[in-house]
Amino acid sequence: RVQLMESGGGSVQAGGSLRLSCATSGFPFTRYCVGWFRQAPGLEREGVAVIDSDGTISYGDKVKGRFTISKDDAKSTLYLEMTNLKPEDTAMYYCATEVHLTIPMMTGRSGGFDWGQGTQVTVST
């Protein structure tokens, strides 16, 4: 079965950086889309970034230019490099996967994809 295990979260000051990792198993990693979404308390889920199975990358508007998504196919691992972090980036970050996955799919309340347990990112002023 699909397993997704996020790590790398923590507490940083505004302007700092973090690198999240997501170790995966149970599905053909190179043939699926993989991505990240986040959710802060009291707010709706927000799609952050996604890599299609053909390597096409998309970002949510709020993180463009600051976050970089990448993956290591040999390790079936997904990454999210986050720089110039802002307090509004504070949230639980989840990795997600499905044959077809988009930023809009990961935004809001709809499902239709698998995700992990999440890793907390806290950015202080």
Tab-separated table of N, CA and C in Angstrom:
chain	number	residue	atom	x	y	z
A	1	ARG	N	0.825	-1.171	0.000
A	1	ARG	CA	0.000	0.000	0.000
A	1	ARG	C	0.879	1.247	0.000
A	2	VAL	N	0.282	2.376	-0.379
A	2	VAL	CA	1.032	3.633	-0.448
A	2	VAL	C	1.447	4.075	0.949
A	3	GLN	N	2.735	4.389	1.084
A	3	GLN	CA	3.247	4.943	2.337
A	3	GLN	C	4.064	6.180	2.039
A	4	LEU	N	3.805	7.242	2.785
A	4	LEU	CA	4.487	8.513	2.635
A	4	LEU	C	4.921	8.970	4.021
A	5	MET	N	6.220	9.255	4.194
A	5	MET	CA	6.739	9.624	5.508
A	5	MET	C	7.516	10.921	5.394
A	6	GLU	N	6.925	12.008	5.901
A	6	GLU	CA	7.572	13.317	5.842
A	6	GLU	C	8.544	13.511	7.005
A	7	SER	N	9.564	14.319	6.762
A	7	SER	CA	10.519	14.687	7.818
A	7	SER	C	11.151	16.016	7.456
A	8	GLY	N	11.850	16.599	8.416
A	8	GLY	CA	12.599	17.818	8.146
A	8	GLY	C	11.963	19.104	8.644
A	9	GLY	N	10.768	19.010	9.188
A	9	GLY	CA	10.136	20.213	9.717
A	9	GLY	C	10.842	20.716	10.953
A	10	GLY	N	10.468	21.907	11.394
A	10	GLY	CA	11.068	22.475	12.587
A	10	GLY	C	10.662	23.914	12.762
A	11	SER	N	11.363	24.587	13.670
A	11	SER	CA	11.098	25.994	13.952
A	11	SER	C	12.262	26.834	13.472
A	12	VAL	N	11.964	27.875	12.726
A	12	VAL	CA	12.993	28.775	12.212
A	12	VAL	C	12.504	30.206	12.329
A	13	GLN	N	13.444	31.123	12.237
A	13	GLN	CA	13.080	32.539	12.210
A	13	GLN	C	12.765	32.957	10.781
A	14	ALA	N	11.994	34.009	10.657
A	14	ALA	CA	11.666	34.544	9.340
A	14	ALA	C	12.942	34.822	8.565
A	15	GLY	N	12.924	34.457	7.288
A	15	GLY	CA	14.106	34.603	6.455
A	15	GLY	C	14.960	33.355	6.397
A	16	GLY	N	14.667	32.408	7.268
A	16	GLY	CA	15.439	31.175	7.313
A	16	GLY	C	15.015	30.167	6.268
A	17	SER	N	15.646	28.991	6.332
A	17	SER	CA	15.400	27.945	5.339
A	17	SER	C	15.195	26.598	6.026
A	18	LEU	N	14.449	25.735	5.355
A	18	LEU	CA	14.273	24.356	5.782
A	18	LEU	C	14.173	23.481	4.545
A	19	ARG	N	14.567	22.222	4.710
A	19	ARG	CA	14.412	21.251	3.636
A	19	ARG	C	13.582	20.079	4.139
A	20	LEU	N	12.431	19.893	3.516
A	20	LEU	CA	11.571	18.772	3.870
A	20	LEU	C	11.857	17.591	2.964
A	21	SER	N	11.714	16.394	3.513
A	21	SER	CA	11.860	15.168	2.745
A	21	SER	C	10.613	14.314	2.910
A	22	CYS	N	10.342	13.497	1.908
A	22	CYS	CA	9.216	12.568	1.971
A	22	CYS	C	9.672	11.238	1.386
A	23	ALA	N	9.879	10.269	2.250
A	23	ALA	CA	10.242	8.926	1.807
A	23	ALA	C	8.970	8.174	1.438
A	24	THR	N	8.975	7.537	0.267
A	24	THR	CA	7.756	6.886	-0.207
A	24	THR	C	7.980	5.410	-0.514
A	25	SER	N	6.891	4.665	-0.537
A	25	SER	CA	6.929	3.262	-0.935
A	25	SER	C	5.513	2.816	-1.274
A	26	GLY	N	5.424	1.670	-1.954
A	26	GLY	CA	4.118	1.085	-2.205
A	26	GLY	C	3.454	1.496	-3.497
A	27	PHE	N	4.133	2.280	-4.327
A	27	PHE	CA	3.563	2.668	-5.617
A	27	PHE	C	4.708	2.954	-6.586
A	28	PRO	N	4.440	2.921	-7.896
A	28	PRO	CA	5.515	3.180	-8.879
A	28	PRO	C	5.862	4.656	-8.917
A	29	PHE	N	6.873	5.028	-8.143
A	29	PHE	CA	7.210	6.427	-7.898
A	29	PHE	C	7.391	7.219	-9.202
A	30	THR	N	8.061	6.646	-10.178
A	30	THR	CA	8.362	7.402	-11.400
A	30	THR	C	7.146	7.565	-12.305
A	31	ARG	N	6.085	6.824	-12.047
A	31	ARG	CA	4.903	6.930	-12.896
A	31	ARG	C	3.770	7.720	-12.231
A	32	TYR	N	3.989	8.206	-11.031
A	32	TYR	CA	2.989	8.981	-10.318
A	32	TYR	C	3.419	10.437	-10.191
A	33	CYS	N	2.446	11.318	-10.039
A	33	CYS	CA	2.714	12.699	-9.647
A	33	CYS	C	2.940	12.725	-8.130
A	34	VAL	N	3.842	13.582	-7.688
A	34	VAL	CA	4.097	13.746	-6.258
A	34	VAL	C	4.143	15.234	-5.933
A	35	GLY	N	3.670	15.589	-4.759
A	35	GLY	CA	3.630	17.011	-4.435
A	35	GLY	C	3.525	17.272	-2.934
A	36	TRP	N	3.402	18.538	-2.611
A	36	TRP	CA	3.291	18.988	-1.227
A	36	TRP	C	2.085	19.918	-1.075
A	37	PHE	N	1.383	19.781	0.025
A	37	PHE	CA	0.385	20.760	0.399
A	37	PHE	C	0.583	21.083	1.875
A	38	ARG	N	-0.042	22.143	2.326
A	38	ARG	CA	0.086	22.541	3.726
A	38	ARG	C	-1.276	22.948	4.278
A	39	GLN	N	-1.369	22.878	5.584
A	39	GLN	CA	-2.595	23.310	6.241
A	39	GLN	C	-2.262	23.914	7.589
A	40	ALA	N	-2.699	25.147	7.772
A	40	ALA	CA	-2.532	25.843	9.041
A	40	ALA	C	-3.832	25.739	9.827
A	41	PRO	N	-3.760	25.819	11.139
A	41	PRO	CA	-4.968	25.707	11.964
A	41	PRO	C	-6.021	26.733	11.557
A	42	GLY	N	-7.241	26.257	11.359
A	42	GLY	CA	-8.343	27.139	11.008
A	42	GLY	C	-8.405	27.554	9.554
A	43	LEU	N	-7.437	27.108	8.762
A	43	LEU	CA	-7.416	27.477	7.345
A	43	LEU	C	-7.593	26.241	6.475
A	44	GLU	N	-7.996	26.469	5.230
A	44	GLU	CA	-8.142	25.363	4.301
A	44	GLU	C	-6.782	24.887	3.810
A	45	ARG	N	-6.796	23.671	3.335
A	45	ARG	CA	-5.616	23.080	2.735
A	45	ARG	C	-5.162	23.915	1.541
A	46	GLU	N	-3.838	24.020	1.353
A	46	GLU	CA	-3.289	24.842	0.269
A	46	GLU	C	-2.228	24.045	-0.479
A	47	GLY	N	-2.415	23.869	-1.765
A	47	GLY	CA	-1.410	23.200	-2.580
A	47	GLY	C	-0.158	24.046	-2.679
A	48	VAL	N	1.002	23.416	-2.514
A	48	VAL	CA	2.272	24.145	-2.498
A	48	VAL	C	3.070	23.906	-3.781
A	49	ALA	N	3.295	22.646	-4.127
A	49	ALA	CA	4.112	22.326	-5.298
A	49	ALA	C	3.832	20.900	-5.740
A	50	VAL	N	4.042	20.638	-7.017
A	50	VAL	CA	3.832	19.289	-7.543
A	50	VAL	C	4.789	19.028	-8.698
A	51	ILE	N	5.252	17.776	-8.794
A	51	ILE	CA	6.038	17.325	-9.942
A	51	ILE	C	5.224	16.246	-10.654
A	52	ASP	N	4.936	16.462	-11.937
A	52	ASP	CA	4.241	15.447	-12.725
A	52	ASP	C	5.181	14.284	-13.016
A	53	SER	N	4.609	13.188	-13.472
A	53	SER	CA	5.413	12.019	-13.812
A	53	SER	C	6.361	12.312	-14.976
A	54	ASP	N	6.048	13.341	-15.771
A	54	ASP	CA	6.963	13.703	-16.868
A	54	ASP	C	7.960	14.775	-16.454
A	55	GLY	N	7.952	15.165	-15.165
A	55	GLY	CA	8.924	16.125	-14.664
A	55	GLY	C	8.438	17.568	-14.653
A	56	THR	N	7.250	17.825	-15.179
A	56	THR	CA	6.706	19.182	-15.148
A	56	THR	C	6.451	19.609	-13.709
A	57	ILE	N	6.873	20.828	-13.375
A	57	ILE	CA	6.750	21.339	-12.001
A	57	ILE	C	5.795	22.518	-11.955
A	58	SER	N	4.963	22.551	-10.920
A	58	SER	CA	4.058	23.677	-10.688
A	58	SER	C	4.152	24.095	-9.227
A	59	TYR	N	3.956	25.391	-8.986
A	59	TYR	CA	3.987	25.937	-7.628
A	59	TYR	C	2.734	26.745	-7.344
A	60	GLY	N	2.364	26.787	-6.075
A	60	GLY	CA	1.324	27.702	-5.652
A	60	GLY	C	1.863	29.121	-5.702
A	61	ASP	N	0.980	30.078	-5.915
A	61	ASP	CA	1.408	31.470	-6.111
A	61	ASP	C	2.176	32.015	-4.906
A	62	LYS	N	1.813	31.598	-3.700
A	62	LYS	CA	2.423	32.183	-2.506
A	62	LYS	C	3.857	31.723	-2.272
A	63	VAL	N	4.277	30.658	-2.947
A	63	VAL	CA	5.630	30.125	-2.688
A	63	VAL	C	6.556	30.237	-3.885
A	64	LYS	N	6.032	30.697	-5.013
A	64	LYS	CA	6.874	30.814	-6.210
A	64	LYS	C	8.082	31.691	-5.928
A	65	GLY	N	9.249	31.218	-6.362
A	65	GLY	CA	10.476	31.975	-6.170
A	65	GLY	C	11.143	31.737	-4.837
A	66	ARG	N	10.447	31.067	-3.912
A	66	ARG	CA	11.026	30.812	-2.581
A	66	ARG	C	11.172	29.318	-2.304
A	67	PHE	N	10.284	28.513	-2.814
A	67	PHE	CA	10.302	27.063	-2.588
A	67	PHE	C	10.722	26.340	-3.863
A	68	THR	N	11.433	25.223	-3.686
A	68	THR	CA	11.840	24.399	-4.816
A	68	THR	C	11.513	22.945	-4.516
A	69	ILE	N	10.733	22.342	-5.397
A	69	ILE	CA	10.404	20.922	-5.263
A	69	ILE	C	11.349	20.106	-6.133
A	70	SER	N	11.751	18.950	-5.628
A	70	SER	CA	12.615	18.061	-6.403
A	70	SER	C	12.381	16.637	-5.928
A	71	LYS	N	12.907	15.691	-6.671
A	71	LYS	CA	12.760	14.296	-6.273
A	71	LYS	C	13.974	13.492	-6.701
A	72	ASP	N	14.186	12.391	-5.995
A	72	ASP	CA	15.253	11.451	-6.318
A	72	ASP	C	14.572	10.129	-6.657
A	73	ASP	N	14.493	9.817	-7.938
A	73	ASP	CA	13.779	8.611	-8.361
A	73	ASP	C	14.439	7.343	-7.813
A	74	ALA	N	15.758	7.339	-7.721
A	74	ALA	CA	16.464	6.154	-7.234
A	74	ALA	C	16.108	5.853	-5.781
A	75	LYS	N	15.801	6.905	-5.018
A	75	LYS	CA	15.455	6.743	-3.607
A	75	LYS	C	13.957	6.829	-3.356
A	76	SER	N	13.180	7.063	-4.407
A	76	SER	CA	11.723	7.246	-4.257
A	76	SER	C	11.417	8.280	-3.172
A	77	THR	N	12.139	9.365	-3.215
A	77	THR	CA	12.029	10.403	-2.181
A	77	THR	C	11.756	11.752	-2.825
A	78	LEU	N	10.873	12.493	-2.196
A	78	LEU	CA	10.477	13.827	-2.636
A	78	LEU	C	11.043	14.849	-1.667
A	79	TYR	N	11.413	16.021	-2.166
A	79	TYR	CA	11.978	17.072	-1.329
A	79	TYR	C	11.245	18.392	-1.546
A	80	LEU	N	11.346	19.260	-0.551
A	80	LEU	CA	10.863	20.629	-0.691
A	80	LEU	C	11.865	21.532	0.008
A	81	GLU	N	12.594	22.287	-0.793
A	81	GLU	CA	13.552	23.260	-0.265
A	81	GLU	C	12.809	24.572	-0.094
A	82	MET	N	12.799	25.071	1.147
A	82	MET	CA	12.051	26.289	1.447
A	82	MET	C	13.031	27.361	1.908
A	83	THR	N	13.041	28.486	1.231
A	83	THR	CA	13.931	29.586	1.585
A	83	THR	C	13.117	30.848	1.846
A	84	ASN	N	13.773	31.850	2.456
A	84	ASN	CA	13.113	33.107	2.769
A	84	ASN	C	11.743	32.852	3.413
A	85	LEU	N	11.742	32.004	4.413
A	85	LEU	CA	10.484	31.629	5.057
A	85	LEU	C	9.834	32.806	5.764
A	86	LYS	N	8.518	32.833	5.729
A	86	LYS	CA	7.723	33.896	6.339
A	86	LYS	C	6.809	33.292	7.410
A	87	PRO	N	6.392	34.097	8.381
A	87	PRO	CA	5.480	33.571	9.408
A	87	PRO	C	4.226	32.938	8.811
A	88	GLU	N	3.748	33.451	7.686
A	88	GLU	CA	2.554	32.885	7.066
A	88	GLU	C	2.797	31.530	6.417
A	89	ASP	N	4.052	31.084	6.381
A	89	ASP	CA	4.344	29.729	5.902
A	89	ASP	C	4.153	28.689	7.007
A	90	THR	N	3.907	29.147	8.220
A	90	THR	CA	3.693	28.233	9.341
A	90	THR	C	2.496	27.341	9.066
A	91	ALA	N	2.707	26.031	9.100
A	91	ALA	CA	1.653	25.066	8.802
A	91	ALA	C	2.195	23.653	8.974
A	92	MET	N	1.292	22.687	8.920
A	92	MET	CA	1.681	21.294	8.780
A	92	MET	C	1.839	21.030	7.293
A	93	TYR	N	2.960	20.453	6.920
A	93	TYR	CA	3.245	20.176	5.525
A	93	TYR	C	3.121	18.680	5.256
A	94	TYR	N	2.410	18.359	4.194
A	94	TYR	CA	2.145	16.971	3.835
A	94	TYR	C	2.631	16.700	2.424
A	95	CYS	N	3.172	15.512	2.196
A	95	CYS	CA	3.430	15.120	0.815
A	95	CYS	C	2.261	14.264	0.334
A	96	ALA	N	2.054	14.284	-0.962
A	96	ALA	CA	0.885	13.651	-1.555
A	96	ALA	C	1.261	12.984	-2.864
A	97	THR	N	0.463	12.023	-3.273
A	97	THR	CA	0.722	11.365	-4.547
A	97	THR	C	-0.554	10.813	-5.155
A	98	GLU	N	-0.566	10.776	-6.464
A	98	GLU	CA	-1.630	10.146	-7.228
A	98	GLU	C	-1.171	10.093	-8.682
A	99	VAL	N	-1.812	9.278	-9.469
A	99	VAL	CA	-1.467	9.208	-10.890
A	99	VAL	C	-1.598	10.589	-11.514
A	100	HIS	N	-2.665	11.292	-11.145
A	100	HIS	CA	-2.883	12.659	-11.616
A	100	HIS	C	-3.048	13.546	-10.394
A	101	LEU	N	-2.186	14.542	-10.254
A	101	LEU	CA	-2.204	15.413	-9.079
A	101	LEU	C	-1.875	16.836	-9.505
A	102	THR	N	-2.663	17.795	-9.033
A	102	THR	CA	-2.434	19.191	-9.393
A	102	THR	C	-2.511	20.078	-8.152
A	103	ILE	N	-2.054	21.321	-8.296
A	103	ILE	CA	-2.163	22.289	-7.206
A	103	ILE	C	-3.630	22.474	-6.807
A	104	PRO	N	-4.542	22.695	-7.751
A	104	PRO	CA	-5.963	22.839	-7.363
A	104	PRO	C	-6.512	21.618	-6.631
A	105	MET	N	-6.079	20.430	-7.034
A	105	MET	CA	-6.564	19.224	-6.343
A	105	MET	C	-6.165	19.226	-4.886
A	106	MET	N	-4.947	19.701	-4.610
A	106	MET	CA	-4.447	19.703	-3.236
A	106	MET	C	-4.945	20.903	-2.442
A	107	THR	N	-5.659	21.825	-3.083
A	107	THR	CA	-6.182	23.011	-2.425
A	107	THR	C	-7.665	22.822	-2.133
A	108	GLY	N	-8.073	23.147	-0.923
A	108	GLY	CA	-9.477	23.015	-0.582
A	108	GLY	C	-9.753	21.732	0.177
A	109	ARG	N	-10.928	21.178	-0.023
A	109	ARG	CA	-11.364	20.048	0.786
A	109	ARG	C	-11.486	18.736	0.031
A	110	SER	N	-11.314	18.762	-1.277
A	110	SER	CA	-11.526	17.535	-2.043
A	110	SER	C	-10.398	16.554	-1.794
A	111	GLY	N	-10.675	15.273	-2.014
A	111	GLY	CA	-9.673	14.228	-1.816
A	111	GLY	C	-9.248	13.637	-3.124
A	112	GLY	N	-9.162	12.302	-3.149
A	112	GLY	CA	-8.796	11.619	-4.384
A	112	GLY	C	-7.316	11.394	-4.545
A	113	PHE	N	-6.561	11.571	-3.446
A	113	PHE	CA	-5.137	11.276	-3.506
A	113	PHE	C	-4.672	10.814	-2.120
A	114	ASP	N	-3.480	10.243	-2.071
A	114	ASP	CA	-2.915	9.766	-0.804
A	114	ASP	C	-1.978	10.821	-0.225
A	115	TRP	N	-1.884	10.870	1.090
A	115	TRP	CA	-0.932	11.780	1.741
A	115	TRP	C	-0.403	11.176	3.032
A	116	GLY	N	0.678	11.766	3.537
A	116	GLY	CA	1.333	11.239	4.735
A	116	GLY	C	0.811	11.867	6.012
A	117	GLN	N	1.579	11.681	7.091
A	117	GLN	CA	1.172	12.175	8.407
A	117	GLN	C	1.527	13.638	8.611
A	118	GLY	N	2.436	14.150	7.813
A	118	GLY	CA	2.783	15.558	7.894
A	118	GLY	C	3.980	15.851	8.782
A	119	THR	N	4.576	17.028	8.559
A	119	THR	CA	5.670	17.524	9.396
A	119	THR	C	5.419	19.012	9.642
A	120	GLN	N	5.591	19.444	10.873
A	120	GLN	CA	5.247	20.808	11.258
A	120	GLN	C	6.373	21.778	10.927
A	121	VAL	N	6.008	22.899	10.318
A	121	VAL	CA	6.939	23.999	10.056
A	121	VAL	C	6.407	25.231	10.782
A	122	THR	N	7.247	25.811	11.615
A	122	THR	CA	6.865	27.003	12.364
A	122	THR	C	7.887	28.093	12.102
A	123	VAL	N	7.401	29.250	11.637
A	123	VAL	CA	8.272	30.373	11.309
A	123	VAL	C	7.931	31.531	12.238
A	124	SER	N	8.899	31.989	12.992
A	124	SER	CA	8.673	33.074	13.943
A	124	SER	C	9.281	34.377	13.427
A	125	THR	N	8.766	35.487	13.942
A	125	THR	CA	9.276	36.797	13.536
A	125	THR	C	10.530	37.148	14.302
